[in-house]
PDB file of C-alpha atoms in Angstrom:
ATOM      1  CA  UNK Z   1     -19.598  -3.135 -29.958  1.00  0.00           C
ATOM      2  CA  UNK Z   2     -20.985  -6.750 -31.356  1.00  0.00           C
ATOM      3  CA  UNK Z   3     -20.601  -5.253 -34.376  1.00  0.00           C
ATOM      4  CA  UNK Z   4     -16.828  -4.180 -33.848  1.00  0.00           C
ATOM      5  CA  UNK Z   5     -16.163  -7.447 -31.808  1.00  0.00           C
ATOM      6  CA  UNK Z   6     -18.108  -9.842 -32.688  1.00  0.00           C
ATOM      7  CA  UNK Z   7     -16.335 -12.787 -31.163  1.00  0.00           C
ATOM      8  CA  UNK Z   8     -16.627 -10.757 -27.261  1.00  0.00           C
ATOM      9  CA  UNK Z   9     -19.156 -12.148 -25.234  1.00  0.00           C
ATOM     10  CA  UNK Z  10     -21.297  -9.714 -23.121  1.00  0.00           C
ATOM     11  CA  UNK Z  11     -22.567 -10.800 -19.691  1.00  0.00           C
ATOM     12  CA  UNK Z  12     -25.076  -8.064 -17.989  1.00  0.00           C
ATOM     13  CA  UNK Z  13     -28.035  -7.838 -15.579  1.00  0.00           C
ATOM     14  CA  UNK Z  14     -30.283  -7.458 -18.632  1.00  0.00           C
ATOM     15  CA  UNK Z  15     -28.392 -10.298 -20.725  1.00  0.00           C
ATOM     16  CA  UNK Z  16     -27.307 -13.608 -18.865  1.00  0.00           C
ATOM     17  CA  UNK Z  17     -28.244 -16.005 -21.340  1.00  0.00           C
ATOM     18  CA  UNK Z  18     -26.419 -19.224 -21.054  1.00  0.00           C
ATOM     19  CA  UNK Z  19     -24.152 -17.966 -18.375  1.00  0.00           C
ATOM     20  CA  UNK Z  20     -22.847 -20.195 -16.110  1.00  0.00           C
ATOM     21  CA  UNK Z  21     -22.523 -23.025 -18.755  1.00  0.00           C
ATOM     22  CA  UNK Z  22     -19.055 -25.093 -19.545  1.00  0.00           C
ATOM     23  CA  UNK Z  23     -17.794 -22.844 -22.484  1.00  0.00           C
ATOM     24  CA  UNK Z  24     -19.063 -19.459 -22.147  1.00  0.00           C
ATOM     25  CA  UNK Z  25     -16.049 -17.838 -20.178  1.00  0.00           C
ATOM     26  CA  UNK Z  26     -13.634 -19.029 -22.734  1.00  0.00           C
ATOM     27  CA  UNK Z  27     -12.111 -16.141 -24.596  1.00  0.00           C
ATOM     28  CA  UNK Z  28     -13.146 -12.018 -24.268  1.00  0.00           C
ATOM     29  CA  UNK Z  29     -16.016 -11.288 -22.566  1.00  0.00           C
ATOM     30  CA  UNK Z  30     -17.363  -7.757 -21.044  1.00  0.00           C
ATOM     31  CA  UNK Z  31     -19.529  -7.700 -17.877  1.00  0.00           C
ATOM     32  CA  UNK Z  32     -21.671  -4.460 -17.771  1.00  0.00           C
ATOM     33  CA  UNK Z  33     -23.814  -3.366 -15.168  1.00  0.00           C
ATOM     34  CA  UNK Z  34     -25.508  -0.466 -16.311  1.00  0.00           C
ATOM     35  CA  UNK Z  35     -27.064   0.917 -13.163  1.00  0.00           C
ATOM     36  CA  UNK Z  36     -25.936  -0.864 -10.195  1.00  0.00           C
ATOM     37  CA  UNK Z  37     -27.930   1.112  -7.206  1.00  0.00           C
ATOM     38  CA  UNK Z  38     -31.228   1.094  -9.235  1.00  0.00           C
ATOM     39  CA  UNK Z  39     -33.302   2.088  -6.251  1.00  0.00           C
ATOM     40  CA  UNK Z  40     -30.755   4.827  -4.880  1.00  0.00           C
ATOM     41  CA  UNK Z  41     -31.007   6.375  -8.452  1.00  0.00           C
ATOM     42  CA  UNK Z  42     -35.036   6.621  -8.943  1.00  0.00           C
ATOM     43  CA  UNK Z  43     -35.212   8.001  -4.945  1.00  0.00           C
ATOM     44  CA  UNK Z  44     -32.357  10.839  -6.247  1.00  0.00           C
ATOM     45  CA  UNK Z  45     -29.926   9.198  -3.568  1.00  0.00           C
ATOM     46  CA  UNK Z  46     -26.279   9.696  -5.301  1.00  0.00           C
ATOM     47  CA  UNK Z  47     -25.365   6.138  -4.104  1.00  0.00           C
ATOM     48  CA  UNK Z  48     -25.885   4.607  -7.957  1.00  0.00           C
ATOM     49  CA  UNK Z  49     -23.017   3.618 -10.450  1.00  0.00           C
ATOM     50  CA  UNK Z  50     -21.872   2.075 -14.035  1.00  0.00           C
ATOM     51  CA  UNK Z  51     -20.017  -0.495 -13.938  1.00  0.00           C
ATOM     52  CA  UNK Z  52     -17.516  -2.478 -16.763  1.00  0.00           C
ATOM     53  CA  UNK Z  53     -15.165  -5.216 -16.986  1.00  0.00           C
ATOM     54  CA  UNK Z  54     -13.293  -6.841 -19.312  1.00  0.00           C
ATOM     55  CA  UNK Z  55     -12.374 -10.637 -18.805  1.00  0.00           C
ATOM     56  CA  UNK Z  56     -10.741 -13.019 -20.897  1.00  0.00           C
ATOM     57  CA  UNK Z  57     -11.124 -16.612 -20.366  1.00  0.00           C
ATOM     58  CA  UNK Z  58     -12.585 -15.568 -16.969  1.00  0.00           C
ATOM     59  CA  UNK Z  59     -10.065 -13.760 -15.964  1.00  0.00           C
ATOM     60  CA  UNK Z  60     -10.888  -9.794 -15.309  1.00  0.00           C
ATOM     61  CA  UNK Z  61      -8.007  -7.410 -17.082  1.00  0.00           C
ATOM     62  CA  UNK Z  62      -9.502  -4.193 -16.593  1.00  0.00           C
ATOM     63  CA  UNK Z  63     -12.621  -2.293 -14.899  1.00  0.00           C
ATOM     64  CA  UNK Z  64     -14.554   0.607 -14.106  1.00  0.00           C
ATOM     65  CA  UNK Z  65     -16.970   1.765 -12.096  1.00  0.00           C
ATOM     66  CA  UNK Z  66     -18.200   5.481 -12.971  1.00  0.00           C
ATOM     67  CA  UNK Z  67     -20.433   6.742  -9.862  1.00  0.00           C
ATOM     68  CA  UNK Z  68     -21.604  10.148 -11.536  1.00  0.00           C
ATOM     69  CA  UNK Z  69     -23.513  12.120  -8.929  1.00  0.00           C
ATOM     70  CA  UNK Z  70     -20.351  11.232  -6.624  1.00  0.00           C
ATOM     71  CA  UNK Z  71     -18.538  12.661  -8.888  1.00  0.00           C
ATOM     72  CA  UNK Z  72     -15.846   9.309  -8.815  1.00  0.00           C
ATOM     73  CA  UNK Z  73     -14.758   7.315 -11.389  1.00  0.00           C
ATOM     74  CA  UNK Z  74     -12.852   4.132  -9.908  1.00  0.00           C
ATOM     75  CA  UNK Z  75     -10.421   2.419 -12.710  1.00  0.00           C
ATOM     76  CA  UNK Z  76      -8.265  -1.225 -11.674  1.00  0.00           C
ATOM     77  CA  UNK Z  77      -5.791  -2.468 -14.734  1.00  0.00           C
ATOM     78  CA  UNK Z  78      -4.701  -6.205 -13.835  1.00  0.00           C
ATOM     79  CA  UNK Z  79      -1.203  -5.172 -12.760  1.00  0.00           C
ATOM     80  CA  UNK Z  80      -1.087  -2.033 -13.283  1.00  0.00           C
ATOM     81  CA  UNK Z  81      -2.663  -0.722 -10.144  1.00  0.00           C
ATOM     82  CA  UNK Z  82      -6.182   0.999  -9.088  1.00  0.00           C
ATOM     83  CA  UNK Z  83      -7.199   4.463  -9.423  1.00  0.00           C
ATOM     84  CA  UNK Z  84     -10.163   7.288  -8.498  1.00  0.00           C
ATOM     85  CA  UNK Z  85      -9.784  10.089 -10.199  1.00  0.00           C
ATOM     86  CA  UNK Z  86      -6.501   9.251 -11.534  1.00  0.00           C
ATOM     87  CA  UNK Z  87      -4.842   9.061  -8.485  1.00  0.00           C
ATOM     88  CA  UNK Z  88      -3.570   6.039  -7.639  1.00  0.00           C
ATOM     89  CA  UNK Z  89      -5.459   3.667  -4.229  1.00  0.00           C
ATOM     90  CA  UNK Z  90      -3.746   2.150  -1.516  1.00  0.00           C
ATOM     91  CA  UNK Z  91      -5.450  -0.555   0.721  1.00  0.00           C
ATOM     92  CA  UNK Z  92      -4.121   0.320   4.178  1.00  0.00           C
ATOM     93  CA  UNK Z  93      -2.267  -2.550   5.809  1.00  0.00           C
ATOM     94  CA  UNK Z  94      -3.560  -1.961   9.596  1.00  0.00           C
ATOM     95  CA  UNK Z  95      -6.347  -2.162  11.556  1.00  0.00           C
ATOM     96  CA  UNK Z  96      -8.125  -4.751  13.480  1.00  0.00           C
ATOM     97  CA  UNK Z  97     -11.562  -6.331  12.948  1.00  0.00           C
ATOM     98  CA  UNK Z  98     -13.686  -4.901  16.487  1.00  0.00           C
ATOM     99  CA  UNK Z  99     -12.501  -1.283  15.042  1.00  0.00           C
ATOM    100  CA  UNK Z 100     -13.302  -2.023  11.683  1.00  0.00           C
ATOM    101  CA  UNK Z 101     -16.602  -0.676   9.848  1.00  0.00           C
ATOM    102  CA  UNK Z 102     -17.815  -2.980   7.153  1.00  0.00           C
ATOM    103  CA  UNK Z 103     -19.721  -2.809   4.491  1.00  0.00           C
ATOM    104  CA  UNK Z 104     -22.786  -5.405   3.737  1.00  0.00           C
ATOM    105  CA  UNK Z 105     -26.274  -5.683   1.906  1.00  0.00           C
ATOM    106  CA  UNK Z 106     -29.590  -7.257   1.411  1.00  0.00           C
ATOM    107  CA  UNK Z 107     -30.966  -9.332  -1.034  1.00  0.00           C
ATOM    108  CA  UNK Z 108     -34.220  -8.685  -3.400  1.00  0.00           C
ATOM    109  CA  UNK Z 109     -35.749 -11.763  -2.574  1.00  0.00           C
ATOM    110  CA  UNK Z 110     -37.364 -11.649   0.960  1.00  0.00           C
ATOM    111  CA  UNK Z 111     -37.355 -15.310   1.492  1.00  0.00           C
ATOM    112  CA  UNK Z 112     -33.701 -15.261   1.778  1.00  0.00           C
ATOM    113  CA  UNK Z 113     -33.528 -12.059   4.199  1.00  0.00           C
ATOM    114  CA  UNK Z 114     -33.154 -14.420   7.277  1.00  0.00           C
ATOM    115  CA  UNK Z 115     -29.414 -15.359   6.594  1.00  0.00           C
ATOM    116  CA  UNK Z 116     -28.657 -11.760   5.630  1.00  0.00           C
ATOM    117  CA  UNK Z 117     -29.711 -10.551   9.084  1.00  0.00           C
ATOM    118  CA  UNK Z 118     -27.932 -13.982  10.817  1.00  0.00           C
ATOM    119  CA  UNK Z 119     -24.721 -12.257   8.847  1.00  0.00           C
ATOM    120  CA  UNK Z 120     -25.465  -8.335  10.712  1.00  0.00           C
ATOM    121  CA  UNK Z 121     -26.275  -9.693  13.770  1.00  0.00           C
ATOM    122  CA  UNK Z 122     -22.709 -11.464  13.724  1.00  0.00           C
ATOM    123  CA  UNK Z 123     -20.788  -8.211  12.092  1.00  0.00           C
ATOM    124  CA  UNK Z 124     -22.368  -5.692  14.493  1.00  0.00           C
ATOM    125  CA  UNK Z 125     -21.355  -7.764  17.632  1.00  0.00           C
ATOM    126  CA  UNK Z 126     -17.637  -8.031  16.192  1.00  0.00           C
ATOM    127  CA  UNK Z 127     -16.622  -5.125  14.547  1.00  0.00           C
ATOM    128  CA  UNK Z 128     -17.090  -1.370  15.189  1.00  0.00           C
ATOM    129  CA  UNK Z 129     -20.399  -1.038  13.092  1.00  0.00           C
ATOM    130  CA  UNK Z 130     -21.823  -2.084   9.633  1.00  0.00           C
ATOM    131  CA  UNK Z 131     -22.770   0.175   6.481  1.00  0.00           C
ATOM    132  CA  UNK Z 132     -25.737  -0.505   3.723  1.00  0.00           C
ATOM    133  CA  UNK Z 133     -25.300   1.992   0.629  1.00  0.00           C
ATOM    134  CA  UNK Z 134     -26.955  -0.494  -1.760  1.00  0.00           C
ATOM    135  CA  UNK Z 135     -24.794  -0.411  -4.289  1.00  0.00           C
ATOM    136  CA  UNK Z 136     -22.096  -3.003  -4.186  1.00  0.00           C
ATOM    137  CA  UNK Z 137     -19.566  -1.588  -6.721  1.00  0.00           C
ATOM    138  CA  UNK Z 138     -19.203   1.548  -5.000  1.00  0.00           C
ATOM    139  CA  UNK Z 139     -18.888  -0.382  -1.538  1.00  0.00           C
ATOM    140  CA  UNK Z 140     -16.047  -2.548  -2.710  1.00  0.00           C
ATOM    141  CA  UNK Z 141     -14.119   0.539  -4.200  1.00  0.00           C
ATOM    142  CA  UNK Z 142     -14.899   2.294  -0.898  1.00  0.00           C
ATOM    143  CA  UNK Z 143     -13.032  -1.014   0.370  1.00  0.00           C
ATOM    144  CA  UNK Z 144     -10.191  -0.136  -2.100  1.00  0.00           C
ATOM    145  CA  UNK Z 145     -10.073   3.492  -0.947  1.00  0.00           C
ATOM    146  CA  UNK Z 146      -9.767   2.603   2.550  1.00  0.00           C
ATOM    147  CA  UNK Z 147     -13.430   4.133   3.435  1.00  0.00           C
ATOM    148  CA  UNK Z 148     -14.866   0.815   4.437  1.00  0.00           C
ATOM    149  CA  UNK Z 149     -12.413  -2.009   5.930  1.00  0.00           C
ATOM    150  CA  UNK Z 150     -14.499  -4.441   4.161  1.00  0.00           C
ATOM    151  CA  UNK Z 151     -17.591  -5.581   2.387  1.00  0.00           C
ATOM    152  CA  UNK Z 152     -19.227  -8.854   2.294  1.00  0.00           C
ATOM    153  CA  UNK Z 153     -22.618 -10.244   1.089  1.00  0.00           C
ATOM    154  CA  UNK Z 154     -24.157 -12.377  -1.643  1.00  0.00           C
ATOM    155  CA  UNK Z 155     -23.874 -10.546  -6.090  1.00  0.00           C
ATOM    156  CA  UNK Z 156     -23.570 -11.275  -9.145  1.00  0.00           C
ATOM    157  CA  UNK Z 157     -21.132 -11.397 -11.750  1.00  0.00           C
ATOM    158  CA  UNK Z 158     -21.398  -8.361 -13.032  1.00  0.00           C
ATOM    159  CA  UNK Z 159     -21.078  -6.636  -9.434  1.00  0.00           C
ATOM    160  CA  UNK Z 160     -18.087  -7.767  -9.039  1.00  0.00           C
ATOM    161  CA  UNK Z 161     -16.213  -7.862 -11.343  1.00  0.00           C
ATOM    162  CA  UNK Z 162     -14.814  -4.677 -12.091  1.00  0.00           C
ATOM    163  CA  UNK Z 163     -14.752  -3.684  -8.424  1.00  0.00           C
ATOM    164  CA  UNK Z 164     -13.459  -6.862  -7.355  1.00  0.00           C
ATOM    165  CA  UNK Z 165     -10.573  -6.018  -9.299  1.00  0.00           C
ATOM    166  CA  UNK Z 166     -10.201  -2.447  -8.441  1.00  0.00           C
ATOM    167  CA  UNK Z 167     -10.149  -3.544  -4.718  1.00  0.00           C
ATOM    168  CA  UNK Z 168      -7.442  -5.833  -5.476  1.00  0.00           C
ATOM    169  CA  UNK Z 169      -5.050  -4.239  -7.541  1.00  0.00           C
ATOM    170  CA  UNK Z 170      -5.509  -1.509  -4.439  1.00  0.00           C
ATOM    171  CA  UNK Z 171      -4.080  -4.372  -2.392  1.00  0.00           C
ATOM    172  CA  UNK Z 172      -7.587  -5.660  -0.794  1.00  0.00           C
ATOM    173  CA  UNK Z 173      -7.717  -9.454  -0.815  1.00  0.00           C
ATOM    174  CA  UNK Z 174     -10.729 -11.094  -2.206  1.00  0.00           C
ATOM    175  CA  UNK Z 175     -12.507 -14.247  -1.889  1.00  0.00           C
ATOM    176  CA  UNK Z 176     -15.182 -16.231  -0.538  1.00  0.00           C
ATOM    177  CA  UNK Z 177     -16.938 -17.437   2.808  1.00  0.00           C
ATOM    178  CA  UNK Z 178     -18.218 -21.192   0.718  1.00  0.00           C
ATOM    179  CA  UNK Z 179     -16.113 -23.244  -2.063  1.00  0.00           C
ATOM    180  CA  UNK Z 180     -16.264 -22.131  -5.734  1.00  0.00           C
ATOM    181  CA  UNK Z 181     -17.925 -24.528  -7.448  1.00  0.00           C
ATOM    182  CA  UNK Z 182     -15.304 -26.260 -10.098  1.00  0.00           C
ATOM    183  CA  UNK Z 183     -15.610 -24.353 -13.396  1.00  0.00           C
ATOM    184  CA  UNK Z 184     -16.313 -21.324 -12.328  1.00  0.00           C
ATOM    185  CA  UNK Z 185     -14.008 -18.210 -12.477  1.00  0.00           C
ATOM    186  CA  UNK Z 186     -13.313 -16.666  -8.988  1.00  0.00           C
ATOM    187  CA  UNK Z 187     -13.281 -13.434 -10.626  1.00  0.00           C
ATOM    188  CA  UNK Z 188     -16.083 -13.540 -11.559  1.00  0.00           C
ATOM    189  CA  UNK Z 189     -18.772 -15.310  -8.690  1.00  0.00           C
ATOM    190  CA  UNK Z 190     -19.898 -13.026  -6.093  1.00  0.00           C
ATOM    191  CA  UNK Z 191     -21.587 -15.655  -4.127  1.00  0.00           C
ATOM    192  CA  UNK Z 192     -21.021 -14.895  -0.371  1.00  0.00           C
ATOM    193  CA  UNK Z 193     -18.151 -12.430  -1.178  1.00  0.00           C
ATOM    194  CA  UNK Z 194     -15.296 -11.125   1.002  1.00  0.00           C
ATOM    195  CA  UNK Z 195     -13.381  -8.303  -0.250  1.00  0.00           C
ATOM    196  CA  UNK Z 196     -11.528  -6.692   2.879  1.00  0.00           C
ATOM    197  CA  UNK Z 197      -8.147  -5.041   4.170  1.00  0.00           C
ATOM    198  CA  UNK Z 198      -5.316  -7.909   4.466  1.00  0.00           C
ATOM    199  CA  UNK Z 199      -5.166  -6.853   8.091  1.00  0.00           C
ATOM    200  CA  UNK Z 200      -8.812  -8.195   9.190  1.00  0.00           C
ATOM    201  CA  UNK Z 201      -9.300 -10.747   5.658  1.00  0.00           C
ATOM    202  CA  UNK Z 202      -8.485 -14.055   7.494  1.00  0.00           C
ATOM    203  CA  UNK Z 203     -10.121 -13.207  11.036  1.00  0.00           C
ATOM    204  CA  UNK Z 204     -13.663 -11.813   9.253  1.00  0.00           C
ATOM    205  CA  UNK Z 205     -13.141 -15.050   6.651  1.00  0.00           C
ATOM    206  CA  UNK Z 206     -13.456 -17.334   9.814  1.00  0.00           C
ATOM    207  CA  UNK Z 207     -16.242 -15.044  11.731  1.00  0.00           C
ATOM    208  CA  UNK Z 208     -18.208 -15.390   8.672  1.00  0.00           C
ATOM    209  CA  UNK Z 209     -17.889 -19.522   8.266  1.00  0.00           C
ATOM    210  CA  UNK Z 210     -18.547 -19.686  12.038  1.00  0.00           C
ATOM    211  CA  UNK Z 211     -22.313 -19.374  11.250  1.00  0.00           C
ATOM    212  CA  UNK Z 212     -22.135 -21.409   8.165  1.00  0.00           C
TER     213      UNK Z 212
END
């Protein structure tokens, strides 16, 4: 692909060099995850997926998130809609947050566990009950498919932003429990994400800054 494109950028997992500095969203650049669910996959757990995006100056056009031994591939076109296996996803529009089941993880670093289990303990006493799959681009299109009401926790770029996108074009809102810091593409920062059903975004957006 560098070969083929060598003015694209390529943000992944294995290469973040420079990210994060002034210049380096301007202009095409593809965010790859290529095994998002790393533990899932070497305990043979089917929870494990590929995920790709496409922005341009920050901005996310298109994505993908291929979850093989699920046997779903999720697809979000800015504008043209979201899809799983070609048929087209539809957030539903009802609900309320103490029926709701939402989605959430952990981090890999221990030492910041403790606000990670502050953020449970305040789900599981306000909504119907919480779900880990530990893989947080297949949780956010579950949000999209209307499996999970919502799904909130602290990523990276690259997992969200071809399921952030997918999520939204189904008609989930997305966004953030702090402030994105000035520069940064919303699309693209996953720090203390919200992605949720319209009908519970604004009421588990203030649960969530109620412990901040």
């Amino acid at each position: 692909m560098t070969s083929a494109y060598p003015e694209h950028g390529i943000l992944s997992e294995e290469n973040t060099d420079g990210f994060g500095t002034k210049n380096n969203f301007d202009g095409p650049l593809w965010i790859i995850d290529p095994l998002d669910g790393t533990v899932n996959y070497a305990h043979r757990l089917p929870h494990f997926a590929i995920s790709a995006a496409i922005a341009v100056d920050g901005m996310v056009w298109a994505g993908v998130v291929y979850a093989p031994d699920l046997g779903v591939t999720y697809v979000g076109i800015r504008g043209k809609g979201a899809f799983c296996n070609g048929k087209e996803l539809q957030v539903p529009r009802s609900g309320s947050l103490t029926d709701s089941i939402i989605g959430t993880g952990f981090p890999h670093d221990k030492e910041k566990v403790h606000p990670a289990l502050a953020r449970v303990n305040l789900l599981t006493t306000h909504c119907r009950d919480i779900r880990r799959f530990a893989a947080p681009t297949i949780d956010i299109c579950y949000v999209a498919s209307g499996r999970l009401d919502a799904h909130t926790e602290s990523l990276a770029p690259w997992d969200v932003a071809a399921a952030g996108l997918i999520a939204r074009e189904a008609g989930a809102i997305t966004g953030h429990v702090g402030v994105v810091p000035s520069g940064y593409p919303p699309d693209l920062y996953g720090e203390e994400i919200v992605c949720a059903n319209p009908a519970i975004y604004e009421e588990l957006l203030s649960l969530l800054r109620s412990r901040v």
